[in-house]
mmCIF file of C-alpha atoms and ligand atoms in Angstrom:
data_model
loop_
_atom_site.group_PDB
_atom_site.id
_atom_site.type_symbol
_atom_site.label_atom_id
_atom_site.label_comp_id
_atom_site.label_asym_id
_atom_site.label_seq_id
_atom_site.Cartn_x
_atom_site.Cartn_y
_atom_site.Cartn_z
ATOM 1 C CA UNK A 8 120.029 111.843 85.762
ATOM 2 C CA UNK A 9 121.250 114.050 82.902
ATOM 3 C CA UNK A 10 117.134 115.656 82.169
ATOM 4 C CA UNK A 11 116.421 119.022 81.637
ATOM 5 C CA UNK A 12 114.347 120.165 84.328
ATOM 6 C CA UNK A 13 111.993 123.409 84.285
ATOM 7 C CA UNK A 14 110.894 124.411 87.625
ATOM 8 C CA UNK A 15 108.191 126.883 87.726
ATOM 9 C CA UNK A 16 108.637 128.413 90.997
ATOM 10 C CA UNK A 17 105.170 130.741 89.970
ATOM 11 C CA UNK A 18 102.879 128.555 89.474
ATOM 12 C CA UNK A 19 104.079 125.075 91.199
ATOM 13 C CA UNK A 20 104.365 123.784 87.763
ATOM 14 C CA UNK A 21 107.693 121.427 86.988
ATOM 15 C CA UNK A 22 108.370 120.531 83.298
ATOM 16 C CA UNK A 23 110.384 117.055 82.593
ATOM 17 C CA UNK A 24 113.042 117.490 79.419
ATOM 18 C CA UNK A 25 111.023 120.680 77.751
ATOM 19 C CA UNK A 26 110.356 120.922 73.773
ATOM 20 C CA UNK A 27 111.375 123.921 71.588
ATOM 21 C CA UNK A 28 108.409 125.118 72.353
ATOM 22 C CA UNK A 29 108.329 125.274 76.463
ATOM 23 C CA UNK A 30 112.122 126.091 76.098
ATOM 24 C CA UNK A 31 110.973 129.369 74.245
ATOM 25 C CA UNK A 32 107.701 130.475 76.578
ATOM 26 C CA UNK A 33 109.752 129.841 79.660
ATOM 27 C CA UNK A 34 112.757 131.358 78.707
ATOM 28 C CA UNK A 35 110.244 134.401 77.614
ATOM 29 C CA UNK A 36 108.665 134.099 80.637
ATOM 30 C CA UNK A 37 111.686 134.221 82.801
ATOM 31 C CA UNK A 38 112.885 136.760 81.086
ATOM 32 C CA UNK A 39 109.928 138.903 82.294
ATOM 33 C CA UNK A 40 110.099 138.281 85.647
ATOM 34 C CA UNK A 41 113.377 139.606 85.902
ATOM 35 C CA UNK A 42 112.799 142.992 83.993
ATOM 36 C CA UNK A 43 109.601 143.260 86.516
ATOM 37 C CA UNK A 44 111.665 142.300 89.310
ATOM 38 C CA UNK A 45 114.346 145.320 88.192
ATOM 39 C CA UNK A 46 111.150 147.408 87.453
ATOM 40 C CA UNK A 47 110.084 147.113 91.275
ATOM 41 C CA UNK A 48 113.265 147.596 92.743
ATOM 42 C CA UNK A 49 112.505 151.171 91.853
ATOM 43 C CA UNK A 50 109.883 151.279 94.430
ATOM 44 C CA UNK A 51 112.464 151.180 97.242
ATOM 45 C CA UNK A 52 113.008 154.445 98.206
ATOM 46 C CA UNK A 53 109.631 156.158 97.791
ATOM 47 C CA UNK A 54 106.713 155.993 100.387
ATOM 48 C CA UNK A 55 103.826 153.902 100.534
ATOM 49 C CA UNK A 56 101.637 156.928 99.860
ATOM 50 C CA UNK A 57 98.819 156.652 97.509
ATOM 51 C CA UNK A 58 97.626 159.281 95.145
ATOM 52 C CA UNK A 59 95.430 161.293 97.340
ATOM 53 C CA UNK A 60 98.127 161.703 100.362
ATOM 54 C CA UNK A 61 97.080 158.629 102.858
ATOM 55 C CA UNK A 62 100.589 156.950 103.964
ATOM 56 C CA UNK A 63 100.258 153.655 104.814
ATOM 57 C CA UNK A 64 102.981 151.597 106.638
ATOM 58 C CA UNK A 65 104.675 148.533 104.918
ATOM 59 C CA UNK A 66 106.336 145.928 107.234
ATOM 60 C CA UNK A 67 108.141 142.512 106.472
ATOM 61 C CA UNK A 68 107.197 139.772 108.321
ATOM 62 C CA UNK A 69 110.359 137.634 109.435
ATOM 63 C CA UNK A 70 111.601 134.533 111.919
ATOM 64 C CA UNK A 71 114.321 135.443 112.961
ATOM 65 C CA UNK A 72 117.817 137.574 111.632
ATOM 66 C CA UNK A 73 118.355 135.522 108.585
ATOM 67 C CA UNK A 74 115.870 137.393 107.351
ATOM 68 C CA UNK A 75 116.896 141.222 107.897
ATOM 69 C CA UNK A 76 119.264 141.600 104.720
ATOM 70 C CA UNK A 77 115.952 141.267 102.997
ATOM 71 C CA UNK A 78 113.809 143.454 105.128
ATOM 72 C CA UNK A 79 116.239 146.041 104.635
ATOM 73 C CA UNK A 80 116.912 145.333 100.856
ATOM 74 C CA UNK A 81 112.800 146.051 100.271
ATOM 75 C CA UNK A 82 112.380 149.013 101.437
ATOM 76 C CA UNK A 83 109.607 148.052 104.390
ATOM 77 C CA UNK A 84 109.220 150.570 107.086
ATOM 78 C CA UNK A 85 109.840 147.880 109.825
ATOM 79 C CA UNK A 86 109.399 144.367 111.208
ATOM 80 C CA UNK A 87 105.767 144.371 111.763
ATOM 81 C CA UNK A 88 105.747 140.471 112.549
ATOM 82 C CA UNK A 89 108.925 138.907 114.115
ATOM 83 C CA UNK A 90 107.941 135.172 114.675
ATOM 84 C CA UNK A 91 109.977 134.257 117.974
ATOM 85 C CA UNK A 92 109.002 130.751 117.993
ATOM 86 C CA UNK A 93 111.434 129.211 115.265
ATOM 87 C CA UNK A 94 114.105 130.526 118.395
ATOM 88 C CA UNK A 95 112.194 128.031 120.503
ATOM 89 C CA UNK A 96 111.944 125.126 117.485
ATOM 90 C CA UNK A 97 115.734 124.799 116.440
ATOM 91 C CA UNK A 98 116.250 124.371 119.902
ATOM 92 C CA UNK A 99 116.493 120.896 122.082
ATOM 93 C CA UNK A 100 115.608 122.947 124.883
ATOM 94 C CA UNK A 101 114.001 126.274 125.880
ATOM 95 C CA UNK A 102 116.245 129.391 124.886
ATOM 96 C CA UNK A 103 117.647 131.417 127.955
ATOM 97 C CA UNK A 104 116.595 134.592 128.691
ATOM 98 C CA UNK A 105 120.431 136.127 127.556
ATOM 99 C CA UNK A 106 120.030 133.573 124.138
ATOM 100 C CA UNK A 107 116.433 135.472 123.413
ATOM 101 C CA UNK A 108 117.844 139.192 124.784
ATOM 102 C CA UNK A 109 120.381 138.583 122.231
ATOM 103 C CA UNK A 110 118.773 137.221 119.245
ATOM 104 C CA UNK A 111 115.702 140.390 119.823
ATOM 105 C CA UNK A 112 118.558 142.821 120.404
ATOM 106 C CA UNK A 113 120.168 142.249 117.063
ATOM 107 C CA UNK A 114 117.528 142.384 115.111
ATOM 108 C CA UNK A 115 116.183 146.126 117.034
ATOM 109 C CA UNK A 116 119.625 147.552 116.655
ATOM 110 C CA UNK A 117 120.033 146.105 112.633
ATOM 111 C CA UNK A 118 116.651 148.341 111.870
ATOM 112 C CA UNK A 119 118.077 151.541 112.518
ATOM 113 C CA UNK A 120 115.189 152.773 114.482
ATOM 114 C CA UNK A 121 112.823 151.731 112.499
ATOM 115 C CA UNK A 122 109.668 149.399 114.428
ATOM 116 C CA UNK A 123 109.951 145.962 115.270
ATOM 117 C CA UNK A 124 106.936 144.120 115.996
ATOM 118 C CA UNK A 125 107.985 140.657 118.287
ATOM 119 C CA UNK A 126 105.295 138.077 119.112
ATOM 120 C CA UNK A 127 105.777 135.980 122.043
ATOM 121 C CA UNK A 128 105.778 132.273 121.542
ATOM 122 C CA UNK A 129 103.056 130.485 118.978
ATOM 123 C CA UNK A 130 103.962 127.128 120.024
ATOM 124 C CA UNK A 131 101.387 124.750 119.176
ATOM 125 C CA UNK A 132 98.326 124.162 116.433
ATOM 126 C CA UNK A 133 100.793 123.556 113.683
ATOM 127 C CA UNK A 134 104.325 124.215 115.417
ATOM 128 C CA UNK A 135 105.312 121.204 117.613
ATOM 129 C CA UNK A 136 108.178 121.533 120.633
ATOM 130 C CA UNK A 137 109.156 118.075 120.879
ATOM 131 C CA UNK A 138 111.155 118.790 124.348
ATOM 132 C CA UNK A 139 108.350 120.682 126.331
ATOM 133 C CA UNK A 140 106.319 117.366 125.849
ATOM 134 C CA UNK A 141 103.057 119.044 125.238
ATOM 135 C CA UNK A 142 100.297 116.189 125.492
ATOM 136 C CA UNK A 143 98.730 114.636 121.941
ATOM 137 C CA UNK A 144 95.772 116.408 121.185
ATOM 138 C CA UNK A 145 93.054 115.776 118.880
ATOM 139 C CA UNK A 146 92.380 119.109 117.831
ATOM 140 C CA UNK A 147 95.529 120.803 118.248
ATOM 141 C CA UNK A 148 94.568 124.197 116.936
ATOM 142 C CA UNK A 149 91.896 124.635 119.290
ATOM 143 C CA UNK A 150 94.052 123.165 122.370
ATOM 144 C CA UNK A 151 96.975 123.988 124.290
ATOM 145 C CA UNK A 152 98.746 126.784 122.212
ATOM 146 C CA UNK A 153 100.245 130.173 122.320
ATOM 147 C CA UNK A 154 99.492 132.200 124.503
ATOM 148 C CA UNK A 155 97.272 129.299 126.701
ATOM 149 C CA UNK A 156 100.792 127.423 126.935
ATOM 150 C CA UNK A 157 102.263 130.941 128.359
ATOM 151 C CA UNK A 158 99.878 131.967 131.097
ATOM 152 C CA UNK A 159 100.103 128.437 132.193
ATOM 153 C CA UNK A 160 103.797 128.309 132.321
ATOM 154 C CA UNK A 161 104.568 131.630 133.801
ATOM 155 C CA UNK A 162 108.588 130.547 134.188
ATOM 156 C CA UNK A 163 109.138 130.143 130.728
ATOM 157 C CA UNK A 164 106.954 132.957 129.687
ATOM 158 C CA UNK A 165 108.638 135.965 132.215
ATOM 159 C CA UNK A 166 111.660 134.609 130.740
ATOM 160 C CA UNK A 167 110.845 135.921 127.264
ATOM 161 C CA UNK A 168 108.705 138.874 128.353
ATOM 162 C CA UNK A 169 111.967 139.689 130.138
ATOM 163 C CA UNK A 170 114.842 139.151 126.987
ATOM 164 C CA UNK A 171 111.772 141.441 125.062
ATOM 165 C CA UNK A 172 111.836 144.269 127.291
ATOM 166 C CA UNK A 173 115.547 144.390 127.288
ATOM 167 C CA UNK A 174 116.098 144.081 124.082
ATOM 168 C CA UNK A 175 113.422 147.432 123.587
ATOM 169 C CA UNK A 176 116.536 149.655 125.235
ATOM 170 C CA UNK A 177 118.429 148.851 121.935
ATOM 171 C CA UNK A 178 115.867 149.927 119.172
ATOM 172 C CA UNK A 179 111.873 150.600 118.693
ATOM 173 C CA UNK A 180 110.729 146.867 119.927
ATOM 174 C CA UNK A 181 107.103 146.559 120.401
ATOM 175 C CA UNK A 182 105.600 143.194 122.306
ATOM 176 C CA UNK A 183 102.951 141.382 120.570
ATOM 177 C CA UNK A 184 100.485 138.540 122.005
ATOM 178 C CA UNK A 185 99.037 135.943 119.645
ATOM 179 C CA UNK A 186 95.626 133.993 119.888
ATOM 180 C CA UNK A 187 93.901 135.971 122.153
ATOM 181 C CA UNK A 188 90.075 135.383 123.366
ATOM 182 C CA UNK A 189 89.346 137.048 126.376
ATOM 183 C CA UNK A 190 90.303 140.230 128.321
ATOM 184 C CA UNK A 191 91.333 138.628 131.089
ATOM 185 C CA UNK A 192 94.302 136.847 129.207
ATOM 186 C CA UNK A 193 95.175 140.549 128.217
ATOM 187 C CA UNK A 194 95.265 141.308 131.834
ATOM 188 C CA UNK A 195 97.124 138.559 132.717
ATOM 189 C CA UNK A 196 99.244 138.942 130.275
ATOM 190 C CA UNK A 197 100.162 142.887 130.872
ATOM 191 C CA UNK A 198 100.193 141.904 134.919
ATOM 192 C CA UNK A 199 103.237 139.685 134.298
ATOM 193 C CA UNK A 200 104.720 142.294 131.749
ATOM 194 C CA UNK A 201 104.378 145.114 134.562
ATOM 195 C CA UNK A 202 106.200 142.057 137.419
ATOM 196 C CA UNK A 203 109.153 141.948 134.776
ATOM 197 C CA UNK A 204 108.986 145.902 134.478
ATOM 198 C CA UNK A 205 109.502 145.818 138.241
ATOM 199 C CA UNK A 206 111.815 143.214 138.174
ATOM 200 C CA UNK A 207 114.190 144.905 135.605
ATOM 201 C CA UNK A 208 113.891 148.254 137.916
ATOM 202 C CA UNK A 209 114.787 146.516 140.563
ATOM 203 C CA UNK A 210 117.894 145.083 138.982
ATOM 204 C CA UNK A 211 118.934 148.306 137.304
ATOM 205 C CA UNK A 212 118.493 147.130 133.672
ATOM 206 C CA UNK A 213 117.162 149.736 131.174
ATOM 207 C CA UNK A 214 114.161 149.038 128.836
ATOM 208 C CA UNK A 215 111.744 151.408 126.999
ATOM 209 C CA UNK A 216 109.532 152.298 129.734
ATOM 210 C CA UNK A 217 106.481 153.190 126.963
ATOM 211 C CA UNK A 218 107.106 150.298 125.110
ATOM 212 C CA UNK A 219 104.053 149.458 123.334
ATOM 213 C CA UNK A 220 101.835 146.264 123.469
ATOM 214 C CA UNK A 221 99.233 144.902 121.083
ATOM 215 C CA UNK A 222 97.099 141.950 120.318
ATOM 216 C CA UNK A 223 96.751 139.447 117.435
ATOM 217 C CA UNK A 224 93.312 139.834 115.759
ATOM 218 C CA UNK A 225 93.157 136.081 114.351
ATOM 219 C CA UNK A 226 90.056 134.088 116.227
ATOM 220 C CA UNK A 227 86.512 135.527 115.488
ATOM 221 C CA UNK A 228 86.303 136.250 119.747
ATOM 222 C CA UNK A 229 88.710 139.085 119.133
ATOM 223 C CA UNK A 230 87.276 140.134 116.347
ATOM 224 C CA UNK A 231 83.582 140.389 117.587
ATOM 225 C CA UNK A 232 84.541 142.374 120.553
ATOM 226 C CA UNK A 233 87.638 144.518 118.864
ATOM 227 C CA UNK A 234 86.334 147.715 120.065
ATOM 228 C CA UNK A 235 87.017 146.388 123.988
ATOM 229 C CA UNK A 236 89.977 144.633 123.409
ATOM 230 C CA UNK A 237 91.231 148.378 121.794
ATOM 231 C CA UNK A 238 90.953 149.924 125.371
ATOM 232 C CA UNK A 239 93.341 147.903 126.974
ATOM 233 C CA UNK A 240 96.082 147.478 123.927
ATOM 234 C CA UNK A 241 98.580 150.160 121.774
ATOM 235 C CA UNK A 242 98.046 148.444 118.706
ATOM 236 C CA UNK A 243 95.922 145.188 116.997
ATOM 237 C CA UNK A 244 97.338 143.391 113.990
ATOM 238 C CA UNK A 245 95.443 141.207 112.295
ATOM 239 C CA UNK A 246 96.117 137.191 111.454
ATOM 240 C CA UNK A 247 94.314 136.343 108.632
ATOM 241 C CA UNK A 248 96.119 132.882 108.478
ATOM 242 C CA UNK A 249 94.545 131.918 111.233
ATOM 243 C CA UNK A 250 91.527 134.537 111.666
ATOM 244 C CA UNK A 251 90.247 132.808 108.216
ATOM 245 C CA UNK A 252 91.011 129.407 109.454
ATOM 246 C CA UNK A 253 88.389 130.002 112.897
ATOM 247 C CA UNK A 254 85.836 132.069 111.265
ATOM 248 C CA UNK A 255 85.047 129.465 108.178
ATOM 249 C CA UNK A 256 86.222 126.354 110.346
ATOM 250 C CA UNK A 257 88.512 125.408 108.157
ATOM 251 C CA UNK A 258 91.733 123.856 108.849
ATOM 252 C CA UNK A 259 94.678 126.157 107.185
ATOM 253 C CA UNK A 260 96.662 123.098 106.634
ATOM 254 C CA UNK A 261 94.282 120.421 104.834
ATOM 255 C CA UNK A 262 94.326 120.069 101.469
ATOM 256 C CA UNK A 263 90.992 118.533 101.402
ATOM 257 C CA UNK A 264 89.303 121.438 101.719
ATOM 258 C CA UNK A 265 91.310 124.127 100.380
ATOM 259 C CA UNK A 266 89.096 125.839 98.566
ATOM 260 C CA UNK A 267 87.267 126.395 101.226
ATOM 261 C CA UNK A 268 89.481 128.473 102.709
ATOM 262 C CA UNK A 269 88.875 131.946 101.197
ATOM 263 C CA UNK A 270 90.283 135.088 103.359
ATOM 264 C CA UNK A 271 87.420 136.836 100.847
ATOM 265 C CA UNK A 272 84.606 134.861 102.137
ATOM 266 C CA UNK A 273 82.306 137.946 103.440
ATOM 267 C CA UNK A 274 82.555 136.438 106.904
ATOM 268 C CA UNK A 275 86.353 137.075 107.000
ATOM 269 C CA UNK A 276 86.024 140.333 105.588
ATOM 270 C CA UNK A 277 83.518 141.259 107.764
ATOM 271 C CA UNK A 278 85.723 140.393 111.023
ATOM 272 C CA UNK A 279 88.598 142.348 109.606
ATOM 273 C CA UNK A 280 86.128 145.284 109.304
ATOM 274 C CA UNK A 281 84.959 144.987 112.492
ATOM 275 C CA UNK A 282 88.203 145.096 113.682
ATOM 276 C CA UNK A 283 89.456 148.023 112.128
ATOM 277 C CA UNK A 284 86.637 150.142 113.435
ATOM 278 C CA UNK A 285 86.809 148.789 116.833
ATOM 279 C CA UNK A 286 90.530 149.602 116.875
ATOM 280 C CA UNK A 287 90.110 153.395 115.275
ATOM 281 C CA UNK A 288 87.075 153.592 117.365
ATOM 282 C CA UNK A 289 89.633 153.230 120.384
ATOM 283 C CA UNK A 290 92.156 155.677 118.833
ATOM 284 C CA UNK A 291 94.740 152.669 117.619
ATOM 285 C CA UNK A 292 96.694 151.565 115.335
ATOM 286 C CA UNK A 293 95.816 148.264 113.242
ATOM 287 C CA UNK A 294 98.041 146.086 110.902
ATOM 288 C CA UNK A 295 97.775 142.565 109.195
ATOM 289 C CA UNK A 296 100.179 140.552 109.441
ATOM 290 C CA UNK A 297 98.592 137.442 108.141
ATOM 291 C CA UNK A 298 99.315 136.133 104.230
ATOM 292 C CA UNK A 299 96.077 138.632 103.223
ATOM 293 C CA UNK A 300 97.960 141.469 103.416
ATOM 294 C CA UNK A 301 100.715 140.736 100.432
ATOM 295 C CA UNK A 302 97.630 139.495 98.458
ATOM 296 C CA UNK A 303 98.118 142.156 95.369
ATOM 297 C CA UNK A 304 94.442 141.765 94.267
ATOM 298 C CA UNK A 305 93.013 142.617 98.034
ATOM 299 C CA UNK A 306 95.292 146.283 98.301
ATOM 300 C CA UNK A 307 92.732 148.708 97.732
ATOM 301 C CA UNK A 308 89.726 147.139 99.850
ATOM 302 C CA UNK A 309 92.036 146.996 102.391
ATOM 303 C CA UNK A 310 92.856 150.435 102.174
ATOM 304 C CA UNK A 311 89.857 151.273 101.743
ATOM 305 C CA UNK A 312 88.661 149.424 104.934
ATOM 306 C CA UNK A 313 91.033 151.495 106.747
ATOM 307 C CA UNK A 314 94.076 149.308 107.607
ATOM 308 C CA UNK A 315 96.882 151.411 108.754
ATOM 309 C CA UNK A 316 99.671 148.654 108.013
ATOM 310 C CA UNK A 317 100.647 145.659 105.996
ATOM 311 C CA UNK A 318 102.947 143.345 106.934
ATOM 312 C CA UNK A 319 104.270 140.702 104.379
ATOM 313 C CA UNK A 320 107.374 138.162 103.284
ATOM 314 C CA UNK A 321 109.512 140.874 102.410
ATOM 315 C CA UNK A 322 109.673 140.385 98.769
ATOM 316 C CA UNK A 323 105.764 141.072 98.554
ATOM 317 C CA UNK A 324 106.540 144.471 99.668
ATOM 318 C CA UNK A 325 107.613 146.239 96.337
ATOM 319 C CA UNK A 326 104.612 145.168 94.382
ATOM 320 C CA UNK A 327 102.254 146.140 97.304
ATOM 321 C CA UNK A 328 103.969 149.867 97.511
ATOM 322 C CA UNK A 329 103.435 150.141 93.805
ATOM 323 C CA UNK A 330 99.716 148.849 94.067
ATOM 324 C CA UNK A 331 99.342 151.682 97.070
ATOM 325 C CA UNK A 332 101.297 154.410 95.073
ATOM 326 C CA UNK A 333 98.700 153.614 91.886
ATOM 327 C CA UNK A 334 95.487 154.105 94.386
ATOM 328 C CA UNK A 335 93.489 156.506 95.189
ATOM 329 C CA UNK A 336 92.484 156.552 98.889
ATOM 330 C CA UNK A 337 88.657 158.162 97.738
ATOM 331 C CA UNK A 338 88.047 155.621 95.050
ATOM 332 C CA UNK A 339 89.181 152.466 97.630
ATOM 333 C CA UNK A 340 86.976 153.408 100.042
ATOM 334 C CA UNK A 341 84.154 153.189 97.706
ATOM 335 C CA UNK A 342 85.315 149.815 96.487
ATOM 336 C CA UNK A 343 85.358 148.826 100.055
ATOM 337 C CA UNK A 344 81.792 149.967 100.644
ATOM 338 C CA UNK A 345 80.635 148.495 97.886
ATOM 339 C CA UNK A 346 82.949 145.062 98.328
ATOM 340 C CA UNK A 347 81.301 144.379 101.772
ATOM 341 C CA UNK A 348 77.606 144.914 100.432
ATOM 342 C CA UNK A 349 77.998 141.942 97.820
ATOM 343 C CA UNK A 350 76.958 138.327 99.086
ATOM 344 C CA UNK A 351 79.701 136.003 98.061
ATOM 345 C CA UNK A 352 83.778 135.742 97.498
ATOM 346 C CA UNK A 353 83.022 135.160 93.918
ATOM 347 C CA UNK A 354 81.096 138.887 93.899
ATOM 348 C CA UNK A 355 83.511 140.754 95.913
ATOM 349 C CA UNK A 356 86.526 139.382 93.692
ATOM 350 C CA UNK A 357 84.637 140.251 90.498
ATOM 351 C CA UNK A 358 84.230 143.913 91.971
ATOM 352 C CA UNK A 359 88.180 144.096 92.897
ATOM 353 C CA UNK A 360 88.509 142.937 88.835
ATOM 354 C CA UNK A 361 86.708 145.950 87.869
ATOM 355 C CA UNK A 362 88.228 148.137 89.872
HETATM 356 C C1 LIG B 23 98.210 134.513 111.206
HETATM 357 O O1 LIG B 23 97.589 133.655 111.831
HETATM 358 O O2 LIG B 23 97.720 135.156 110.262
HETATM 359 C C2 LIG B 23 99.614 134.824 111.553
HETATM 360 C C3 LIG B 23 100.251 135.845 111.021
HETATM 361 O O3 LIG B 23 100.233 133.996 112.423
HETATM 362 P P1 LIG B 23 100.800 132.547 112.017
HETATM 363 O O4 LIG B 23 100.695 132.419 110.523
HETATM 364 O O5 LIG B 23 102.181 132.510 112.539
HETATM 365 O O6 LIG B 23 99.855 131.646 112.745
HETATM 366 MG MG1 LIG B 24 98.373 132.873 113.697
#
């Protein structure tokens, strides 16, 4: 309606017909983010390596192959979370096996050999499939979801296990299974890989016959018990989205208790530390994939916890590389030692200050 409108896509903040005054801070402002935003683009082509020689891996989360251009504009080192299940939601019906094998295919071949990390289907909790008529539930994030909906409907699962191993023959594809409790869904789970392995023999279609399998780290069952679930899995990445969401009993999604939900609440940290020794203890590799790991105050305690990747929107990725680049692997281990013998979130972040 003919205002002037300042939208302040940093903070949230939205500023109806601005005075002289906001014109001037914003414009300032603004002006700021863009010389930063030039100033990280440097970061592009050097390695997240910090100042002592540790090399970390940074990875771009994505949903689907919209987002490559900007995976590959960043700089990240790979995919390290490909979210499969928007392929399933702007759908009115359950994508075919040759729909999937396509969709996983393109975005292997449009790394270039670099990793691609592809979860199987986290339908449920917050992500509705109107056609598969799952029933109401009260408490949908502890009911019928992810991986529970898969071992239950083994059809619809093989299908995708199937369009994922395909789709490995075409670039470095790893499979990844979310919301995992118990062993014996990883057993399950890798039985019904190994039918589709045999399958795909059987029809003469190539796949990558090492291709790599790993677990989500994101309910506090995982966590606990992260050095057993290490013997049976390549690789754990960790969902702090959800792992925070389980471990404080607090729903991800309510406002009402928002600040409440604090990945730095020592409980939280504590699983993710548990989990990274469990998984080193086992000789693997661990990532997060979860929001946590493109937070640019938690870099160094994560580093210093041990975390081997970090997986992020994409655009997070040139300000994490630079916080990496600035750190010294020595000092972050002794802000992660001392982090996780503090009491409360409030402590711990006032440590990370000082750092
Ligand atoms: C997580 O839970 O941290 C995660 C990465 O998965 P999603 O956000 O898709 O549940
Ligand atoms: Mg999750």
């Amino acid at each position: 309606h003919g205002d002037d409108i300042i939208v302040d896509a940093l903070s949230g903040d939205v500023i109806i017909n601005p005075n002289e005054d906001d014109l001037k801070v914003y414009t300032d402002k603004r002006n700021k983010f863009l010389q930063d935003k030039e100033e990280l683009k440097k970061m592009n082509d050097k390695e997240a390596i910090t100042t002592d020689g540790h090399r970390v891996q940074l990875w771009a989360n994505i949903g689907g192959t919209k987002d490559i251009a900007g995976v590959l504009r960043n700089g990240a080192d790979g995919v390290g979370l490909y979210r499969t299940e928007f392929l399933f939601m702007d759908n009115d019906r359950l994508p075919t096996e040759e729909e999937q094998f396509y969709a996983y295919k393109e975005v292997a071949e449009s790394l270039g050999g670099k990793p691609v990390t592809i979860r199987t289907m986290d339908i449920g909790g917050d992500k509705a499939l109107p056609y598969m008529k799952l029933p109401h539930e009260e408490n949908p994030f502890l009911g019928y979801r992810a991986l529970r909906v898969c071992l239950d409907r083994k059809d619809m699962f093989k299908t995708q296990l199937r369009a994922l191993l395909r789709a490995s023959a075409f670039g470095q594809v790893k499979i990844m299974f979310p919301m995992v409790i118990d062993l014996n869904e990883v057993r399950a789970t890798k039985a019904l890989l190994e039918e589709c392995k045999a399958e795909l023999r059987a029809e003469g279609i190539s796949f990558d016959e090492h291709i790599k399998i790993g677990i989500m780290i994101e309910t506090p069952a995982a966590a606990f018990r992260a050095k057993h679930f290490a013997e049976e899995v390549d690789f754990f990445s960790i969902g702090t989205n959800d792992l925070t969401q389980y471990t404080l009993a607090v729903d991800r999604g309510n406002e009402a208790i928002s600040r409440l939900y604090d990945t730095y609440n020592p409980a939280v940290l504590e699983a993710i530390r548990l989990s990274i020794e469990g998984a080193h203890a086992a000789g693997i590799t661990i990532s997060m994939c979860g929001e946590f790991a493109g937070d640019e105050e938690a870099t160094e305690l994560l580093l210093g916890l041990g975390l081997d990747a970090f997986s992020m929107s994409a655009s997070s990725i040139p300000k994490i590389k630079k916080n990496v680049i600035a750190s010294s692997y020595a000092d972050s281990k002794v802000l992660a030692t001392e982090a996780m013998a503090l009491r409360t979130a409030a402590e711990i972040k006032e440590r990370i200050k000082k750092a």
